[in-house]
Short mmCIF file of C-alpha atoms and ligand atoms in Angstrom, two decimals:
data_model
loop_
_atom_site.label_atom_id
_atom_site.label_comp_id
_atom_site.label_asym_id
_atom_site.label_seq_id
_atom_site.Cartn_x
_atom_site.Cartn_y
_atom_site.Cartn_z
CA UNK O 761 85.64 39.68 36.35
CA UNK O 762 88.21 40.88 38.71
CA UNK O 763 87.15 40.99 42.62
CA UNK O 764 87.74 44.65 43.25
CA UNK O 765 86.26 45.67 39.80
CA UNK O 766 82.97 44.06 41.26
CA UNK O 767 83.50 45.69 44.54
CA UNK O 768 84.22 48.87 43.07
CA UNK O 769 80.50 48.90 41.69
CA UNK O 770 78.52 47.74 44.79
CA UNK O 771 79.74 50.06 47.20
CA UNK O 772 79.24 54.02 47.08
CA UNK O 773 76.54 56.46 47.21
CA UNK O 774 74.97 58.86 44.41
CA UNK O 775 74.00 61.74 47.18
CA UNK O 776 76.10 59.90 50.18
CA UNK O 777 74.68 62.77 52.76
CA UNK O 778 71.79 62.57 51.92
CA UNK O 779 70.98 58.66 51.66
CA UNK O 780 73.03 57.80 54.95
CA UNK O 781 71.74 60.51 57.08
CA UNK O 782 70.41 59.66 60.49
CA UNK O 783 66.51 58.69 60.48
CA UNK O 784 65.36 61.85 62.85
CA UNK O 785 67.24 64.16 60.86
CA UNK O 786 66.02 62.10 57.68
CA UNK O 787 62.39 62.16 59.39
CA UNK O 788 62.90 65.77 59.48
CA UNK O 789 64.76 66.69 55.47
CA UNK O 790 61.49 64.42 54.16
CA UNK O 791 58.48 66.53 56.28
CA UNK O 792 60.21 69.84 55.18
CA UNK O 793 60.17 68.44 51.65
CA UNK O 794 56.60 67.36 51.94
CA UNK O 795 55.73 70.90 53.37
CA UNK O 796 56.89 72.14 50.33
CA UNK O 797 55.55 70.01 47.73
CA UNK O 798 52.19 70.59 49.09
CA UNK O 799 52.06 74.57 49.39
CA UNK O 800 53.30 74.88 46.15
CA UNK O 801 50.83 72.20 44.53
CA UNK O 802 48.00 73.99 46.26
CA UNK O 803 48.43 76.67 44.98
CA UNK O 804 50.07 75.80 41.44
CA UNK O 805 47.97 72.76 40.59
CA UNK O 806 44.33 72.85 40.17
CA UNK O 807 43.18 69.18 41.08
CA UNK O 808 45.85 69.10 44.34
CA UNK O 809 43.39 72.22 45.27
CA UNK O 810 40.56 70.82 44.77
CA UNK O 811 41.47 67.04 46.10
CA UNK O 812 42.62 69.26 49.79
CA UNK O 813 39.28 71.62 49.35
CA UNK O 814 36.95 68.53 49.01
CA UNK O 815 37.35 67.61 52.29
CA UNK O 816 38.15 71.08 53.72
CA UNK O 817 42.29 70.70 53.85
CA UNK O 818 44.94 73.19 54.14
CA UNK O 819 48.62 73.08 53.40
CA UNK O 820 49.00 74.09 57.29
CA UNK O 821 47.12 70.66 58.56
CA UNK O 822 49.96 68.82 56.36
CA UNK O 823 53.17 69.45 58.34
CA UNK O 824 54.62 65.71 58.36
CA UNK O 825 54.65 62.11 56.20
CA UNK O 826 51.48 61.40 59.18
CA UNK O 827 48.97 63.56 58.18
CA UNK O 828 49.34 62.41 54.53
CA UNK O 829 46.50 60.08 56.12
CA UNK O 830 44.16 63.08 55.87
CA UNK O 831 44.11 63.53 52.20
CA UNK O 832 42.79 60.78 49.95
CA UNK O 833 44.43 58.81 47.87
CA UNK O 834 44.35 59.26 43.65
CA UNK O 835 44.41 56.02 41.60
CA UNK O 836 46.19 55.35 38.62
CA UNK O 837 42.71 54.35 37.25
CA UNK O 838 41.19 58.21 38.52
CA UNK O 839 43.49 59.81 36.59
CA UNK O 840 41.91 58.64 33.11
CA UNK O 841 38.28 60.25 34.40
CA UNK O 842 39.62 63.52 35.70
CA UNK O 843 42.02 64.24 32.56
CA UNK O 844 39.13 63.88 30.23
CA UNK O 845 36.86 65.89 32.14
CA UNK O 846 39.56 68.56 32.26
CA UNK O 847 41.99 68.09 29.61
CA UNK O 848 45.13 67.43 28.96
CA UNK O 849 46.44 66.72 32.54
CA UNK O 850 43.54 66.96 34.55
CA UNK O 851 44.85 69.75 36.55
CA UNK O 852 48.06 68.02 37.80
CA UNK O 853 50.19 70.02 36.17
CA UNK O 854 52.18 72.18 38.35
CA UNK O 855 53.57 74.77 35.67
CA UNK O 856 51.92 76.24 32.83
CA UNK O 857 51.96 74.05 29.63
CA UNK O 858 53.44 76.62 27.71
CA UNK O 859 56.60 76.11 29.82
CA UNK O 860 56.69 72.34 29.03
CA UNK O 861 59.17 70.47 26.79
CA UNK O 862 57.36 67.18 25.98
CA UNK O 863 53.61 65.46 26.69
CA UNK O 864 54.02 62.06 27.07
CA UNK O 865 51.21 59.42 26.70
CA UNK O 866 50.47 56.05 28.48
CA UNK O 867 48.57 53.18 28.35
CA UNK O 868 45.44 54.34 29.41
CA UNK O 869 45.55 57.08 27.68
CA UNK O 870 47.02 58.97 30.51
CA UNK O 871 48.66 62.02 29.68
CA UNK O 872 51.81 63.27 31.31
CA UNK O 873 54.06 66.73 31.67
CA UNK O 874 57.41 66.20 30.68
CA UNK O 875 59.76 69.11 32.23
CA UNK O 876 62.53 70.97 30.24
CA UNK O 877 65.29 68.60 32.30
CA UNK O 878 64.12 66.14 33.92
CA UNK O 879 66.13 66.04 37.16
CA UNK O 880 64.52 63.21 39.37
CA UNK O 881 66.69 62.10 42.60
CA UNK O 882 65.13 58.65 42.11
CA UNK O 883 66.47 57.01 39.15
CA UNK O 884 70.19 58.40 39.42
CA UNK O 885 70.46 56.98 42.48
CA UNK O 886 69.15 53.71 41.34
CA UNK O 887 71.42 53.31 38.96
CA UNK O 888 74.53 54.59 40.66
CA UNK O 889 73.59 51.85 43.71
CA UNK O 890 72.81 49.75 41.12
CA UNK O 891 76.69 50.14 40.16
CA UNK O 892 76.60 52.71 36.92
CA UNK O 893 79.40 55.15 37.24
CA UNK O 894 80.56 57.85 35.15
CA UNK O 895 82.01 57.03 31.78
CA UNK O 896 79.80 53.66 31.28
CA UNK O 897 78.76 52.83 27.60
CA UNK O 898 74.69 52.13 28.49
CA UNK O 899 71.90 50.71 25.88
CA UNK O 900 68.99 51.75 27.11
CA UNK O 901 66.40 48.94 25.82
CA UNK O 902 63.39 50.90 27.19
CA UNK O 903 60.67 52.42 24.65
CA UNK O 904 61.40 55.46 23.89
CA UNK O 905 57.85 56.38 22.01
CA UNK O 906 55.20 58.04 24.09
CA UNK O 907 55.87 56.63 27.32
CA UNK O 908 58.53 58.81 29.97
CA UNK O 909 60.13 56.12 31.19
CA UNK O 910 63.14 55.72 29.04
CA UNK O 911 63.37 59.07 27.36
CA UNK O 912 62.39 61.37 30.41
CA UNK O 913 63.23 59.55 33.58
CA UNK O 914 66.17 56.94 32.62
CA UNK O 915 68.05 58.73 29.64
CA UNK O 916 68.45 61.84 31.70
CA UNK O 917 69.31 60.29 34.74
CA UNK O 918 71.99 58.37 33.15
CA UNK O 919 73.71 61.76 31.85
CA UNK O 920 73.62 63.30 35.43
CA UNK O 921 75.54 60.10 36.61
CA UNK O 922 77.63 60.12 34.05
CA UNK O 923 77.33 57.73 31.62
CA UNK O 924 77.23 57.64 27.69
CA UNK O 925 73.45 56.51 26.38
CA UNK O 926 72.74 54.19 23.60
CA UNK O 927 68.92 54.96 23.12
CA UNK O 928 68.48 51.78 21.26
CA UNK O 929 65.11 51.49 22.80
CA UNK O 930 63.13 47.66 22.75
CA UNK O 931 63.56 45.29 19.40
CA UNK O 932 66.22 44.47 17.16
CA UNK O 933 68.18 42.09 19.09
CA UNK O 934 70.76 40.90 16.42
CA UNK O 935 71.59 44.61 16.19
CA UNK O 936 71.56 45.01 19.97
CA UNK O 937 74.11 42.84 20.11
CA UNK O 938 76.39 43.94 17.10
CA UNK O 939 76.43 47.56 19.38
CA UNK O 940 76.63 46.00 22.35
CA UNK O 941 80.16 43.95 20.83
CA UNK O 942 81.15 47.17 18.57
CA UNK O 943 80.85 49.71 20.98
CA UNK O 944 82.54 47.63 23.99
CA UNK O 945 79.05 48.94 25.87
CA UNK O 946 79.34 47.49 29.30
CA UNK O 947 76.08 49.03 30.89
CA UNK O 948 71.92 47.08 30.04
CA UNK O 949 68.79 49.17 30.98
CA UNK O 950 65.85 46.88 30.09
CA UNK O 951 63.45 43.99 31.35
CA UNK O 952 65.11 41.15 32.52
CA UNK O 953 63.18 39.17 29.56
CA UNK O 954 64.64 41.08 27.25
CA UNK O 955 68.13 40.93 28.91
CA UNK O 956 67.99 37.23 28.25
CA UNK O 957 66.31 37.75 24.88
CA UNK O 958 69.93 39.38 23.97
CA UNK O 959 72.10 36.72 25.83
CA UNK O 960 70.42 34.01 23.52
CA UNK O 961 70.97 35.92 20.92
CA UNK O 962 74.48 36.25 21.10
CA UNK O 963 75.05 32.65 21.59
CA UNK O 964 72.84 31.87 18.64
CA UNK O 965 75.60 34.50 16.72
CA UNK O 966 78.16 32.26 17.81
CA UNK O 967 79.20 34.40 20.88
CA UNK O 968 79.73 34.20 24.56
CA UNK O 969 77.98 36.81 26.24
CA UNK O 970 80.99 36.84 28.76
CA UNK O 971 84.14 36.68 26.51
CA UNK O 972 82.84 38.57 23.45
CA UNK O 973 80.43 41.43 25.17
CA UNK O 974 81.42 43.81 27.68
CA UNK O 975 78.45 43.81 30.03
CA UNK O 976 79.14 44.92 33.33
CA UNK O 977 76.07 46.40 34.81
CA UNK O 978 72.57 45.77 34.05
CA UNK O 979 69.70 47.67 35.64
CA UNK O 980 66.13 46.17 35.44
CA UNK O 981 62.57 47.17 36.08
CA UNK O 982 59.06 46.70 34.63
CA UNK O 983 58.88 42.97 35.22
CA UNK O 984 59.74 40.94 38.28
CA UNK O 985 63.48 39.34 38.26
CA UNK O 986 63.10 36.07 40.06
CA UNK O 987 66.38 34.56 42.00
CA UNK O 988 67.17 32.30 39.59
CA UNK O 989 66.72 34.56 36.55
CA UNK O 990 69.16 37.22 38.21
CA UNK O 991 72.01 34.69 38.90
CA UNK O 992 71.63 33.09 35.20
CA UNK O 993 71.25 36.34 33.62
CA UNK O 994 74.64 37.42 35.99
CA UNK O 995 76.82 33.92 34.77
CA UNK O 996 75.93 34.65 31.40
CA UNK O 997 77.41 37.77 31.22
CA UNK O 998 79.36 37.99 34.10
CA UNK O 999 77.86 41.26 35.47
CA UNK O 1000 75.81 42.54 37.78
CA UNK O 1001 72.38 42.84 37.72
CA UNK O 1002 70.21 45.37 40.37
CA UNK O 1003 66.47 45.78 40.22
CA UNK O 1004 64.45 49.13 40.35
CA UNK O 1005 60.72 49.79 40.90
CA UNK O 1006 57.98 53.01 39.43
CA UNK O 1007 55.86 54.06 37.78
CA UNK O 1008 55.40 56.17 34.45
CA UNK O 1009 53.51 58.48 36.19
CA UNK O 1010 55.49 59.39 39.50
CA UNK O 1011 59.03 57.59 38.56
CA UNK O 1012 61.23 55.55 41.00
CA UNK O 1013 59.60 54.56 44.15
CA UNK O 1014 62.45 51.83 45.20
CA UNK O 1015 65.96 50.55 43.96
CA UNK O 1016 68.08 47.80 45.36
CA UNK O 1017 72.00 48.33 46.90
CA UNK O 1018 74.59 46.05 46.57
CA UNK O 1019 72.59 43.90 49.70
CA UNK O 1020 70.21 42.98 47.70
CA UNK O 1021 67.22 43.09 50.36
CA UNK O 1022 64.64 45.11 49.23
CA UNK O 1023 64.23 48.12 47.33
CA UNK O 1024 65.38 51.24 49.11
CA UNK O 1025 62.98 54.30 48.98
CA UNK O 1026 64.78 57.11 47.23
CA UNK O 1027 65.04 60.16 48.79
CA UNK O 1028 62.60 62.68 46.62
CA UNK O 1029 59.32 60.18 47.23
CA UNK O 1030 57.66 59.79 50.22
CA UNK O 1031 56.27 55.99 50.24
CA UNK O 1032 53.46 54.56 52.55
CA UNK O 1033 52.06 51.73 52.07
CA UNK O 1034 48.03 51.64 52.66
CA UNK O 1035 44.82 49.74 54.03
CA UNK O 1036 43.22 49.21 50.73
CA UNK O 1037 39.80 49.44 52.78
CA UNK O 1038 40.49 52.35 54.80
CA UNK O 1039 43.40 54.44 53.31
CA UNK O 1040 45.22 54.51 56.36
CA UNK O 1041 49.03 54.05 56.28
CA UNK O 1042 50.32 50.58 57.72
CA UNK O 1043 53.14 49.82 59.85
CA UNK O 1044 56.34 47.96 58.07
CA UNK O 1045 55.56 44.54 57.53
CA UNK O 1046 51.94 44.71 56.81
CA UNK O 1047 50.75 44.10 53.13
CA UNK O 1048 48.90 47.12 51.26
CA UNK O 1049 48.96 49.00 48.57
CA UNK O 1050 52.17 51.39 47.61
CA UNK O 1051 50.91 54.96 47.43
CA UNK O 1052 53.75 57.38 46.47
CA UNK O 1053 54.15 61.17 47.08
CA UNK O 1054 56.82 63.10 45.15
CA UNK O 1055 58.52 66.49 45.17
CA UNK O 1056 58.37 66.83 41.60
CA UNK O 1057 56.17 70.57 40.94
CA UNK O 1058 56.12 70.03 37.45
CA UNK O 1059 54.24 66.96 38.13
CA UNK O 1060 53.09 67.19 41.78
CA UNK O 1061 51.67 63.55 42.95
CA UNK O 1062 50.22 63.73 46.10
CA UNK O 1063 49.24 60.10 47.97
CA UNK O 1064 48.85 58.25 44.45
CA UNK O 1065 48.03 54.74 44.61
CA UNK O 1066 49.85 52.14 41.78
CA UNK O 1067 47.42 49.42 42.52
CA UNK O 1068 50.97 47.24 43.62
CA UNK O 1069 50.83 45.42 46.40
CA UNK O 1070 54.23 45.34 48.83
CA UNK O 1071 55.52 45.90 52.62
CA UNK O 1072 57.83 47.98 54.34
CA UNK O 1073 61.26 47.29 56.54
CA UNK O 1074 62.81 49.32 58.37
CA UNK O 1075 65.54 47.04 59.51
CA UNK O 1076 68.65 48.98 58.93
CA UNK O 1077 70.38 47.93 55.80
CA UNK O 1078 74.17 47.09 56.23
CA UNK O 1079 74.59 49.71 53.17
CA UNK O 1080 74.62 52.49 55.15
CA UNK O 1081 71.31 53.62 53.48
CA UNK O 1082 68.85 54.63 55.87
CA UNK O 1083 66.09 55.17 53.86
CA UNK O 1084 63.05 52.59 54.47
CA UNK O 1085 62.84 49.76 52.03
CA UNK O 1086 60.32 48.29 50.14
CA UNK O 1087 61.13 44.32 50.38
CA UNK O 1088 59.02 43.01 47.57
CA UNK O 1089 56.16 43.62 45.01
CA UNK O 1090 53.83 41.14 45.37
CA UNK O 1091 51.13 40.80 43.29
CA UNK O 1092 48.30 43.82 42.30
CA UNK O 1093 45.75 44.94 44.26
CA UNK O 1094 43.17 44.36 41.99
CA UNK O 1095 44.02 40.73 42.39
CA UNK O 1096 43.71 41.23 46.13
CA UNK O 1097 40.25 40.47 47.75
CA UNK O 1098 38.72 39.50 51.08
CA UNK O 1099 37.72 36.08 52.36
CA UNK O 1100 35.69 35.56 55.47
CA UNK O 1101 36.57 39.29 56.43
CA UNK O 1102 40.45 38.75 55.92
CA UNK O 1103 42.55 40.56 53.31
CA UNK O 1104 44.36 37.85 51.25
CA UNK O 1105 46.74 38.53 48.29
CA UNK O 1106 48.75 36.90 45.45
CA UNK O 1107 52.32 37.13 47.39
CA UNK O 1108 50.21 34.48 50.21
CA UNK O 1109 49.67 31.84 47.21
CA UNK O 1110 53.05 32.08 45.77
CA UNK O 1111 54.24 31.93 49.32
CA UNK O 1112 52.07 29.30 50.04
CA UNK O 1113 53.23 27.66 46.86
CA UNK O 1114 57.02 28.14 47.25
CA UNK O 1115 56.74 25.88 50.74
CA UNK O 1116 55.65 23.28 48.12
CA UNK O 1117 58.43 22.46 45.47
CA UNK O 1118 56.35 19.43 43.53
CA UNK O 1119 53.80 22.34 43.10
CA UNK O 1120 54.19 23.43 39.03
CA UNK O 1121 51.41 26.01 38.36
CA UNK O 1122 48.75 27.69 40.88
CA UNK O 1123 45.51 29.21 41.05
CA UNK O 1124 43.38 30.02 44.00
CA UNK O 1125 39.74 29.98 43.63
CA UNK O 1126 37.48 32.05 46.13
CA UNK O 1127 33.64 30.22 45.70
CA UNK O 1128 30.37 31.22 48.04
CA UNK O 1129 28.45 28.53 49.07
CA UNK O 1130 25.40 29.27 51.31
CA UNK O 1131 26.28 32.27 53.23
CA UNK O 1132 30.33 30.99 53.38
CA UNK O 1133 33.61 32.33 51.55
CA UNK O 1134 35.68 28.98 50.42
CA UNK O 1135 38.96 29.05 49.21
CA UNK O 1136 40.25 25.95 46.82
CA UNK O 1137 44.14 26.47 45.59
CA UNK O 1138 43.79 24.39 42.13
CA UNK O 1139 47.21 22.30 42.03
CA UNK O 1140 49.16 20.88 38.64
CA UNK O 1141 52.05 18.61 39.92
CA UNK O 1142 55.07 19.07 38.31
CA UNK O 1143 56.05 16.20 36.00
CA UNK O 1144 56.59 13.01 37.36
CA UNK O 1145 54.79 14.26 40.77
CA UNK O 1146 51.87 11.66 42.07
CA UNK O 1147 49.18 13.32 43.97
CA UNK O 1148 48.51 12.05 47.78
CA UNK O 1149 46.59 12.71 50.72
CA UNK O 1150 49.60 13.42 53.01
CA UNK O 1151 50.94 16.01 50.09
CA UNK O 1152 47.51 17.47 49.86
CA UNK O 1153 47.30 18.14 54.15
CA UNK O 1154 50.82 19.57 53.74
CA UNK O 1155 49.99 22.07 51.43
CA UNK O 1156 46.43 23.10 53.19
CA UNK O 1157 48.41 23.50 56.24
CA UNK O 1158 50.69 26.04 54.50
CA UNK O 1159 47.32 27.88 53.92
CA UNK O 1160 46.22 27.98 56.90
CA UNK O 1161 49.58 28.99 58.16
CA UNK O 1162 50.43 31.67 55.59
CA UNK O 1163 46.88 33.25 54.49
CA UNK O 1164 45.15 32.28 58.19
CA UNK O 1165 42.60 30.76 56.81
CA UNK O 1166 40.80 27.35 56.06
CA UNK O 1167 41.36 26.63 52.38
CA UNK O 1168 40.77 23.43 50.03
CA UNK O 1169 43.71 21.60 47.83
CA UNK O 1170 42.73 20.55 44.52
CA UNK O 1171 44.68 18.59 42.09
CA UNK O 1172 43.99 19.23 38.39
CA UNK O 1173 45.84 17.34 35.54
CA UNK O 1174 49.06 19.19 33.71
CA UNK O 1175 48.18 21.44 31.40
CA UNK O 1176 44.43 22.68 33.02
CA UNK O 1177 46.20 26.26 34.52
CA UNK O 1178 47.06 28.64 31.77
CA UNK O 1179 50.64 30.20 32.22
CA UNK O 1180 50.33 34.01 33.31
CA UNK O 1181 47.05 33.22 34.83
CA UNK O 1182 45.35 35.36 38.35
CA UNK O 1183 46.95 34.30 41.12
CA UNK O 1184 43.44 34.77 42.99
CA UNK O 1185 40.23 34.26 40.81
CA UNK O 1186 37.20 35.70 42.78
CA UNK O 1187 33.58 33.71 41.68
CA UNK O 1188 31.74 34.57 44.17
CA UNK O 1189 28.44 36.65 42.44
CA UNK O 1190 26.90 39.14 45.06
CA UNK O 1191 23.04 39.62 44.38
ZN1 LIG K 1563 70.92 48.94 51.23
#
């Protein structure tokens, strides 16, 4: 690919006032926005009234992203109870359902409003930092059935930046291809899996991804895109590849720039990220769980929780964007628990794990004996590996070092950890 051709797709802004603006004034746009959002969901949206009225708030005691604090957060998992109790949307909706276009369903079943246009800030910028520009061929791989994601969110965002959809939706590789070839596409909205589902496919056709496709531009989400994945998935084809990070329910919540160091916030959410234990916002660099506000009224999310677990920089970004960024997902919170009084999470034991290269898979296992937490990270070597002593102090020093506490190093033969397995497994039974 031509130098400036790559260039020409990692610089540039979607909204360039609005994503480079100074923080004060930023600090500012985002508490008028958030001023907004929550008058008119008080009064438009049933369960926004009755999650402020429950513990006696008023849209006047919300006048910046701070006392967010006050009101508490809804889970994903809340949703499910308070829709059937008061069906279909719980109350969330903030516009009569007679002035909807679509109801979309997710795993759950949660059910969602779809709007007449669905004009989220999040997503188009996301893909225009993630180097979409106007007149870009695009398959989007999502699933189109039921879910928002690709239909809602995604397809319309990619008309507002420009670009020509494909809505081939998830499956039929061989055919993915043939369109991808036929129509010179040059633009991939998928899961990284599925990105390299097609590139195999191609080859297996006879093809080079690189010579005989036209991929230029690939924008992921839905699935984590390790290091290594990214640059084979970017030789194969000889694009670029950014990743993005949401939520069916309240859209994009971060997208990377052309840095490539962390996931800027877009600039119609308001992100915190949260004690899990006392629903207080944490400074940047502490883990919690990402709770997202947005300005949407047709869907008005106020402090909902995804159950992901992440931190916050606010290092500025040598993009120019000064909006805060998420730097990575690690793990879910449900996976998170406390030992000996101390919050640990999965993103500690793959941290702990990527100190250790001979280390193949991973589990940590959190036991009570007598009246004391223990933690034990079960080991499998990778091949050819030979357990020691000296590697087994290394690696329970990392532990100590990363998670700050005590924990145990057990070997276990090849083939005892089941791939995709809990990072943490809690066995401790409380009587
Ligand atoms: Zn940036």
């Amino acid at each position: 690919m031509p130098a400036n051709k790559k260039m020409g797709r990692n610089g540039g802004f979607y909204r360039k006032s609005l994503e480079t603006m100074p923080i004060p004034q930023k600090t500012g746009y985002l508490n008028r926005k958030l001023k907004g959002i929550i008058r008119y969901a008080y009064h438009h949206s049933s369960a926004i009234k009755h999650k402020m009225g429950s513990i006696g708030v008023i849209p006047k005691d919300i006048q910046t992203i701070q006392d967010l604090e006050k009101l508490p957060i809804t889970q994903k998992a809340d949703l499910i109870e308070i829709q059937k109790k008061n069906p279909p949307f719980g109350g969330f909706e903030g516009i009569p359902l007679s002035k909807l276009r679509r109801i979309f369903v997710s795993p759950g079943p949660i059910y969602e409003p779809g709007e007449a246009n669905c004009e989220e800030l999040g997503w188009a910028q996301a893909l225009y930092a993630g180097g979409f520009r106007p007149g870009d061929i695009v398959i989007n791989t999502f699933n189109y059935h039921m879910v928002p994601f690709a239909l809602n969110m995604l397809d319309n965002s990619l008309f507002r930046v420009g670009c020509i959809t494909v809505p081939t939706g998830i499956g039929n590789t061989e055919q993915q291809v043939h369109i991808l070839k036929y129509l010179k596409a040059n633009g991939f909205c998928g899961t990284p899996s599925f990105l390299l589902q097609i590139a195999e496919k191609a080859e297996e056709m006879g093809l080079d991804p690189q010579k005989d496709l036209h991929l230029r531009v690939g924008l992921v989400a839905a699935e984590m895109l390790p290091e290594s994945l990214r640059s084979k998935l970017e030789d194969k084809f000889g694009a670029i590849l950014r990743q993005s990070y949401g939520t069916a329910d309240i859209g994009c919540l971060g997208y990377e720039c052309g840095e490539k160091k962390g996931l800027h916030v877009p600039d119609d959410k308001i992100v915190e990220i949260v004690d899990p234990e006392t629903g207080k916002a944490l400074a940047p660099g502490k883990v919690g769980e990402v709770v997202g506000t947005t300005f949407n009224k047709v869907y008005p999310l106020i402090r909902f929780g995804t159950g992901d677990l992440s931190f916050l920089t606010d290092a500025p970004c040598p993009c120019g964007r000064t909006s805060a960024r998420l730097v990575r997902i690690m793990g879910r919170i449900d996976q998170a628990t406390k030992v000996r009084g101390l919050f640990i999470h999965p993103g500690q034991v793959d941290e702990v794990a990527a100190r250790h290269p001979q280390i193949g898979r991973y589990q940590m296992v959190v036991t009570r004996k007598g009246d004391k937490d223990e933690m034990t990270l079960r080991v499998e070597l990778k091949e050819k590996m030979i357990p020691s002593e000296k590697g087994k102090e290394e690696i329970e020093k990392s532990i100590r070092e990363v998670m700050k506490l005590r924990g145990e190093v057990q070997w276990v033969p090849s083939g005892t950890i089941p791939e995709g397995i809990k990072k943490i497994e809690d066995q401790r039974i409380w009587e």
